[in-house]
Tab-separated table of N, CA and C in Angstrom:
chain	number	residue	atom	x	y	z
A	667	UNK	N	-35.437	-22.199	-16.733
A	667	UNK	CA	-34.312	-23.181	-15.743
A	667	UNK	C	-33.067	-22.632	-16.220
A	668	UNK	N	-33.074	-22.000	-17.085
A	668	UNK	CA	-31.651	-21.282	-17.703
A	668	UNK	C	-31.202	-20.441	-16.635
A	669	UNK	N	-32.333	-19.547	-15.823
A	669	UNK	CA	-31.391	-18.543	-15.009
A	669	UNK	C	-31.154	-19.651	-13.555
A	670	UNK	N	-31.699	-20.435	-13.135
A	670	UNK	CA	-31.554	-21.438	-12.299
A	670	UNK	C	-30.179	-21.720	-12.366
A	671	UNK	N	-29.811	-22.337	-13.740
A	671	UNK	CA	-28.360	-23.100	-13.846
A	671	UNK	C	-27.548	-21.963	-13.615
A	672	UNK	N	-27.661	-20.545	-14.271
A	672	UNK	CA	-26.452	-19.120	-14.270
A	672	UNK	C	-26.746	-19.585	-12.699
A	673	UNK	N	-27.630	-19.283	-11.808
A	673	UNK	CA	-27.379	-18.726	-10.384
A	673	UNK	C	-26.761	-19.989	-9.408
A	674	UNK	N	-27.027	-21.161	-10.362
A	674	UNK	CA	-26.123	-22.364	-9.338
A	674	UNK	C	-24.606	-22.187	-9.664
A	675	UNK	N	-24.274	-21.807	-10.610
A	675	UNK	CA	-22.743	-21.945	-11.289
A	675	UNK	C	-22.448	-20.778	-10.544
A	676	UNK	N	-22.729	-19.282	-10.342
A	676	UNK	CA	-22.554	-18.357	-9.504
A	676	UNK	C	-22.042	-18.972	-8.399
A	677	UNK	N	-23.129	-19.526	-7.563
A	677	UNK	CA	-23.297	-19.423	-6.427
A	677	UNK	C	-21.798	-20.795	-6.164
A	678	UNK	N	-21.440	-21.565	-6.970
A	678	UNK	CA	-20.737	-22.355	-6.700
A	678	UNK	C	-18.837	-21.728	-7.105
A	679	UNK	N	-19.101	-20.733	-7.680
A	679	UNK	CA	-18.110	-20.047	-7.932
A	679	UNK	C	-17.505	-19.279	-6.381
A	680	UNK	N	-18.612	-18.629	-5.963
A	680	UNK	CA	-18.267	-17.961	-4.613
A	680	UNK	C	-18.179	-19.229	-3.774
A	681	UNK	N	-18.784	-20.030	-3.671
A	681	UNK	CA	-18.149	-21.062	-2.712
A	681	UNK	C	-16.898	-21.395	-2.712
A	682	UNK	N	-15.956	-21.781	-3.960
A	682	UNK	CA	-15.176	-22.409	-4.195
A	682	UNK	C	-14.143	-20.978	-3.737
A	683	UNK	N	-14.496	-19.500	-3.967
A	683	UNK	CA	-13.672	-18.387	-3.383
A	683	UNK	C	-13.473	-18.625	-2.154
A	684	UNK	N	-14.670	-18.698	-1.141
A	684	UNK	CA	-14.691	-18.959	0.309
A	684	UNK	C	-13.751	-19.869	0.535
A	685	UNK	N	-13.584	-21.041	0.016
A	685	UNK	CA	-12.781	-22.223	0.633
A	685	UNK	C	-11.483	-21.757	0.310
A	686	UNK	N	-10.850	-20.509	-0.071
A	686	UNK	CA	-9.737	-20.316	-0.325
A	686	UNK	C	-9.454	-19.146	0.586
A	687	UNK	N	-10.108	-18.719	1.219
A	687	UNK	CA	-9.821	-17.560	2.346
A	687	UNK	C	-9.589	-18.151	3.974
A	688	UNK	N	-9.180	-19.261	3.829
A	688	UNK	CA	-8.582	-19.414	5.312
A	688	UNK	C	-7.606	-18.408	6.147
A	689	UNK	N	-7.426	-17.304	5.327
A	689	UNK	CA	-6.057	-16.484	6.108
A	689	UNK	C	-6.957	-15.561	6.376
A	690	UNK	N	-7.996	-15.430	6.649
A	690	UNK	CA	-8.846	-13.912	6.821
A	690	UNK	C	-8.893	-13.614	8.140
A	691	UNK	N	-9.223	-12.208	8.299
A	691	UNK	CA	-8.992	-11.407	9.779
A	691	UNK	C	-10.242	-10.571	9.737
A	692	UNK	N	-11.068	-10.864	10.911
A	692	UNK	CA	-12.143	-9.750	10.762
A	692	UNK	C	-11.599	-8.474	11.491
A	693	UNK	N	-11.753	-7.340	11.159
A	693	UNK	CA	-11.141	-6.033	11.732
A	693	UNK	C	-10.821	-4.873	10.819
A	694	UNK	N	-10.605	-3.743	11.144
A	694	UNK	CA	-10.507	-2.556	10.576
A	694	UNK	C	-9.002	-2.189	10.915
A	695	UNK	N	-7.815	-2.191	9.775
A	695	UNK	CA	-6.728	-1.502	10.237
A	695	UNK	C	-6.627	0.079	10.590
A	696	UNK	N	-6.131	0.432	11.563
A	696	UNK	CA	-6.119	1.709	12.119
A	696	UNK	C	-4.673	2.370	12.237
A	697	UNK	N	-4.492	3.567	11.719
A	697	UNK	CA	-3.305	4.275	11.919
A	697	UNK	C	-3.336	5.451	13.184
A	698	UNK	N	-2.797	5.065	13.970
A	698	UNK	CA	-2.613	6.295	15.128
A	698	UNK	C	-1.342	6.795	15.050
A	699	UNK	N	-1.036	7.893	15.595
A	699	UNK	CA	-0.089	8.947	16.572
A	699	UNK	C	0.066	8.566	17.889
A	700	UNK	N	0.623	8.634	18.545
A	700	UNK	CA	0.652	8.724	19.931
A	700	UNK	C	1.786	9.487	20.631
A	701	UNK	N	1.131	9.713	21.910
A	701	UNK	CA	1.879	10.572	22.501
A	701	UNK	C	2.427	9.442	23.912
A	702	UNK	N	3.774	9.589	24.186
A	702	UNK	CA	4.248	8.588	25.614
A	702	UNK	C	3.977	9.186	26.635
A	703	UNK	N	4.263	10.689	26.539
A	703	UNK	CA	4.132	11.118	28.115
A	703	UNK	C	5.562	11.192	28.926
A	704	UNK	N	6.565	11.006	28.296
A	704	UNK	CA	7.700	11.159	28.653
A	704	UNK	C	8.075	12.596	29.084
A	705	UNK	N	8.421	13.181	29.910
A	705	UNK	CA	8.649	14.677	30.012
A	705	UNK	C	9.936	15.098	29.157
A	706	UNK	N	10.136	16.001	28.409
A	706	UNK	CA	10.727	16.473	27.119
A	706	UNK	C	10.790	16.007	25.822
A	707	UNK	N	10.161	15.108	25.733
A	707	UNK	CA	9.738	14.361	24.452
A	707	UNK	C	9.148	15.297	23.354
A	708	UNK	N	9.278	15.144	22.224
A	708	UNK	CA	8.911	15.719	20.931
A	708	UNK	C	7.495	15.677	20.870
A	709	UNK	N	7.021	14.815	21.202
A	709	UNK	CA	5.286	14.495	21.496
A	709	UNK	C	4.762	15.456	22.625
A	710	UNK	N	5.381	15.781	22.909
A	710	UNK	CA	4.684	17.187	24.462
A	710	UNK	C	4.470	18.140	23.592
A	711	UNK	N	5.318	18.498	22.563
A	711	UNK	CA	5.263	19.783	21.691
A	711	UNK	C	4.808	19.284	20.434
A	712	UNK	N	4.080	18.423	20.181
A	712	UNK	CA	3.083	18.123	19.318
A	712	UNK	C	3.547	17.209	18.156
A	713	UNK	N	4.659	16.624	17.960
A	713	UNK	CA	5.205	15.797	17.118
A	713	UNK	C	4.980	14.336	17.783
A	714	UNK	N	3.630	13.923	17.463
A	714	UNK	CA	3.468	12.619	17.951
A	714	UNK	C	4.002	11.424	17.269
A	715	UNK	N	4.454	10.351	18.149
A	715	UNK	CA	4.971	9.147	17.999
A	715	UNK	C	4.230	8.128	16.604
A	716	UNK	N	4.838	7.538	15.452
A	716	UNK	CA	4.038	7.030	14.512
A	716	UNK	C	4.142	7.422	13.172
A	717	UNK	N	3.659	6.556	12.424
A	717	UNK	CA	2.075	5.656	12.609
A	717	UNK	C	2.542	4.817	13.520
A	718	UNK	N	1.543	4.230	14.233
A	718	UNK	CA	1.614	2.773	14.778
A	718	UNK	C	0.010	2.300	14.324
A	719	UNK	N	0.036	1.090	13.843
A	719	UNK	CA	-1.276	0.222	13.749
A	719	UNK	C	-1.516	-0.267	14.017
A	720	UNK	N	-3.019	-0.812	14.465
A	720	UNK	CA	-3.614	-1.383	15.340
A	720	UNK	C	-4.895	-2.261	14.428
A	721	UNK	N	-5.301	-3.447	14.853
A	721	UNK	CA	-6.304	-3.749	14.168
A	721	UNK	C	-7.478	-3.783	15.266
A	722	UNK	N	-8.632	-3.042	14.886
A	722	UNK	CA	-9.788	-2.744	15.558
A	722	UNK	C	-10.909	-3.728	15.125
A	723	UNK	N	-11.257	-4.209	16.055
A	723	UNK	CA	-12.567	-5.755	15.840
A	723	UNK	C	-13.333	-5.207	17.392
A	724	UNK	N	-14.446	-5.994	17.204
A	724	UNK	CA	-15.234	-6.283	18.369
A	724	UNK	C	-15.357	-7.720	18.753
A	725	UNK	N	-15.176	-7.754	19.827
A	725	UNK	CA	-15.382	-8.883	20.621
A	725	UNK	C	-16.242	-8.778	21.876
A	726	UNK	N	-17.141	-9.759	21.691
A	726	UNK	CA	-18.340	-9.690	22.672
A	726	UNK	C	-19.112	-8.374	23.111
A	727	UNK	N	-19.249	-7.287	22.102
A	727	UNK	CA	-19.790	-5.963	21.886
A	727	UNK	C	-18.911	-4.813	22.183
A	728	UNK	N	-17.588	-5.284	22.589
A	728	UNK	CA	-16.726	-4.210	22.856
A	728	UNK	C	-15.420	-3.963	21.994
A	729	UNK	N	-15.225	-2.907	21.360
A	729	UNK	CA	-14.281	-2.878	20.688
A	729	UNK	C	-12.753	-2.805	21.141
A	730	UNK	N	-12.106	-3.585	20.570
A	730	UNK	CA	-10.379	-3.904	20.693
A	730	UNK	C	-9.664	-3.452	19.889
A	731	UNK	N	-8.765	-3.117	20.465
A	731	UNK	CA	-7.740	-2.339	19.555
A	731	UNK	C	-5.977	-3.530	19.632
A	732	UNK	N	-5.720	-4.387	18.471
A	732	UNK	CA	-4.794	-5.119	18.664
A	732	UNK	C	-3.796	-4.219	17.801
A	733	UNK	N	-2.185	-4.220	18.559
A	733	UNK	CA	-1.250	-3.913	18.044
A	733	UNK	C	-0.637	-4.541	16.751
A	734	UNK	N	-0.401	-3.771	15.714
A	734	UNK	CA	0.003	-4.711	14.849
A	734	UNK	C	1.746	-4.273	14.098
A	735	UNK	N	2.673	-5.081	14.373
A	735	UNK	CA	4.092	-4.566	14.145
A	735	UNK	C	3.930	-4.063	12.631
A	736	UNK	N	5.381	-3.292	12.322
A	736	UNK	CA	5.115	-2.821	10.901
A	736	UNK	C	5.616	-3.907	9.895
A	737	UNK	N	6.550	-4.885	10.197
A	737	UNK	CA	6.534	-6.194	9.485
A	737	UNK	C	5.562	-6.839	9.364
A	738	UNK	N	4.292	-6.743	10.278
A	738	UNK	CA	3.382	-7.826	9.721
A	738	UNK	C	1.717	-6.873	9.073
A	739	UNK	N	2.272	-5.471	8.867
A	739	UNK	CA	1.361	-4.792	8.203
A	739	UNK	C	0.875	-5.050	7.061
A	740	UNK	N	1.657	-5.792	6.192
A	740	UNK	CA	0.922	-5.655	4.587
A	740	UNK	C	0.141	-7.290	4.810
A	741	UNK	N	0.576	-8.097	5.581
A	741	UNK	CA	-0.194	-9.400	5.576
A	741	UNK	C	-1.441	-9.453	6.390
A	742	UNK	N	-1.243	-8.470	7.617
A	742	UNK	CA	-2.777	-8.182	8.234
A	742	UNK	C	-3.690	-7.432	7.317
A	743	UNK	N	-3.277	-6.636	6.337
A	743	UNK	CA	-3.908	-5.857	5.209
A	743	UNK	C	-4.792	-6.850	4.631
A	744	UNK	N	-3.894	-7.573	4.390
A	744	UNK	CA	-4.598	-9.200	3.194
A	744	UNK	C	-5.341	-9.727	4.105
A	745	UNK	N	-5.237	-9.903	4.877
A	745	UNK	CA	-6.215	-10.877	5.758
A	745	UNK	C	-7.431	-10.115	6.088
A	746	UNK	N	-7.528	-8.968	6.503
A	746	UNK	CA	-8.448	-8.276	6.479
A	746	UNK	C	-9.269	-7.959	5.254
A	747	UNK	N	-8.874	-7.664	4.245
A	747	UNK	CA	-9.227	-7.504	2.870
A	747	UNK	C	-10.192	-9.103	2.466
A	748	UNK	N	-9.178	-9.974	3.082
A	748	UNK	CA	-9.814	-11.264	2.466
A	748	UNK	C	-11.180	-11.379	3.425
A	749	UNK	N	-11.489	-10.897	4.911
A	749	UNK	CA	-12.307	-11.251	5.252
A	749	UNK	C	-13.403	-10.734	4.773
A	750	UNK	N	-13.335	-8.997	4.604
A	750	UNK	CA	-14.238	-8.092	3.803
A	750	UNK	C	-15.072	-9.152	2.371
A	751	UNK	N	-14.074	-9.895	1.670
A	751	UNK	CA	-14.222	-10.114	0.560
A	751	UNK	C	-15.342	-11.685	0.415
A	752	UNK	N	-14.823	-12.537	1.958
A	752	UNK	CA	-15.976	-13.255	2.378
A	752	UNK	C	-17.058	-12.924	3.229
A	753	UNK	N	-17.230	-11.852	3.377
A	753	UNK	CA	-18.292	-11.353	4.139
A	753	UNK	C	-19.097	-10.856	2.430
A	754	UNK	N	-18.670	-10.457	1.495
A	754	UNK	CA	-19.252	-10.164	0.216
A	754	UNK	C	-20.016	-11.371	-0.215
A	755	UNK	N	-18.799	-12.209	-0.422
A	755	UNK	CA	-19.251	-13.292	-0.934
A	755	UNK	C	-20.697	-14.041	-0.339
A	756	UNK	N	-20.457	-14.315	0.863
A	756	UNK	CA	-21.117	-14.925	1.850
A	756	UNK	C	-22.963	-14.365	1.377
A	757	UNK	N	-22.808	-12.699	1.976
A	757	UNK	CA	-24.264	-12.114	1.076
A	757	UNK	C	-24.630	-12.485	0.267
A	758	UNK	N	-23.734	-12.702	-1.046
A	758	UNK	CA	-23.580	-12.961	-2.502
A	758	UNK	C	-24.782	-14.306	-2.703
A	759	UNK	N	-24.166	-15.244	-1.950
A	759	UNK	CA	-24.241	-16.734	-1.841
A	759	UNK	C	-26.089	-16.492	-1.177
A	760	UNK	N	-26.347	-15.788	-0.040
A	760	UNK	CA	-27.532	-15.620	0.407
A	760	UNK	C	-28.424	-15.404	-0.585
A	761	UNK	N	-28.301	-14.309	-1.310
A	761	UNK	CA	-29.159	-13.308	-2.256
A	761	UNK	C	-29.338	-14.650	-3.346
A	762	UNK	N	-28.289	-15.017	-3.718
A	762	UNK	CA	-28.758	-16.342	-4.692
A	762	UNK	C	-29.543	-17.165	-4.277
A	763	UNK	N	-29.602	-17.624	-3.257
A	763	UNK	CA	-30.430	-18.768	-2.258
A	763	UNK	C	-31.736	-18.335	-2.207
A	764	UNK	N	-31.650	-17.107	-2.101
A	764	UNK	CA	-33.288	-16.206	-2.390
A	764	UNK	C	-33.990	-16.328	-3.289
A	765	UNK	N	-33.149	-16.073	-4.092
A	765	UNK	CA	-33.708	-15.772	-5.706
A	765	UNK	C	-34.050	-17.321	-6.175
A	766	UNK	N	-33.054	-18.100	-5.990
A	766	UNK	CA	-33.566	-19.760	-6.017
A	766	UNK	C	-34.904	-20.209	-5.599
A	767	UNK	N	-34.977	-20.017	-4.028
A	767	UNK	CA	-36.180	-20.242	-3.597
A	767	UNK	C	-37.547	-19.369	-3.925
A	768	UNK	N	-37.125	-18.397	-4.544
A	768	UNK	CA	-38.783	-17.814	-5.643
A	768	UNK	C	-38.854	-18.319	-6.438
A	769	UNK	N	-37.776	-18.823	-7.227
A	769	UNK	CA	-38.100	-19.531	-8.424
A	769	UNK	C	-38.647	-20.684	-8.232
A	770	UNK	N	-38.253	-21.436	-7.197
A	770	UNK	CA	-38.831	-22.850	-6.675
A	770	UNK	C	-40.119	-22.680	-6.166
A	771	UNK	N	-40.520	-21.815	-5.738
A	771	UNK	CA	-42.171	-21.684	-5.240
A	771	UNK	C	-42.729	-21.229	-6.480
A	772	UNK	N	-42.295	-20.558	-7.132
A	772	UNK	CA	-43.227	-19.944	-8.137
A	772	UNK	C	-43.353	-21.615	-9.263
A	773	UNK	N	-42.631	-22.130	-9.398
A	773	UNK	CA	-42.774	-23.334	-9.988
A	773	UNK	C	-43.512	-24.746	-9.195
A	774	UNK	N	-44.290	-24.497	-8.267
A	774	UNK	CA	-44.876	-25.718	-7.381
A	774	UNK	C	-46.422	-25.376	-7.891
């Protein structure tokens, strides 16, 4: 029974962490260097413009890229990190629930 109690306490802690993650954002931050295509621009000689930042994410099975202004970069990084944390916590909760199910079945 002690193991069940520990698992449930750990699960509750993870659930509380998830509740604090309302600012999460799914996606990966990508740094790109681009060519503008203007005649005579330095990017035509190999000095590309950048870095420019994009949030790469899937929508309807298609990869999308959303431009992230430099002044929002820190916020987007944090939101992306929160999503990854949310995803890990969700997996951990699922794993705990599986363990509790196994224990419950053995006790029947």
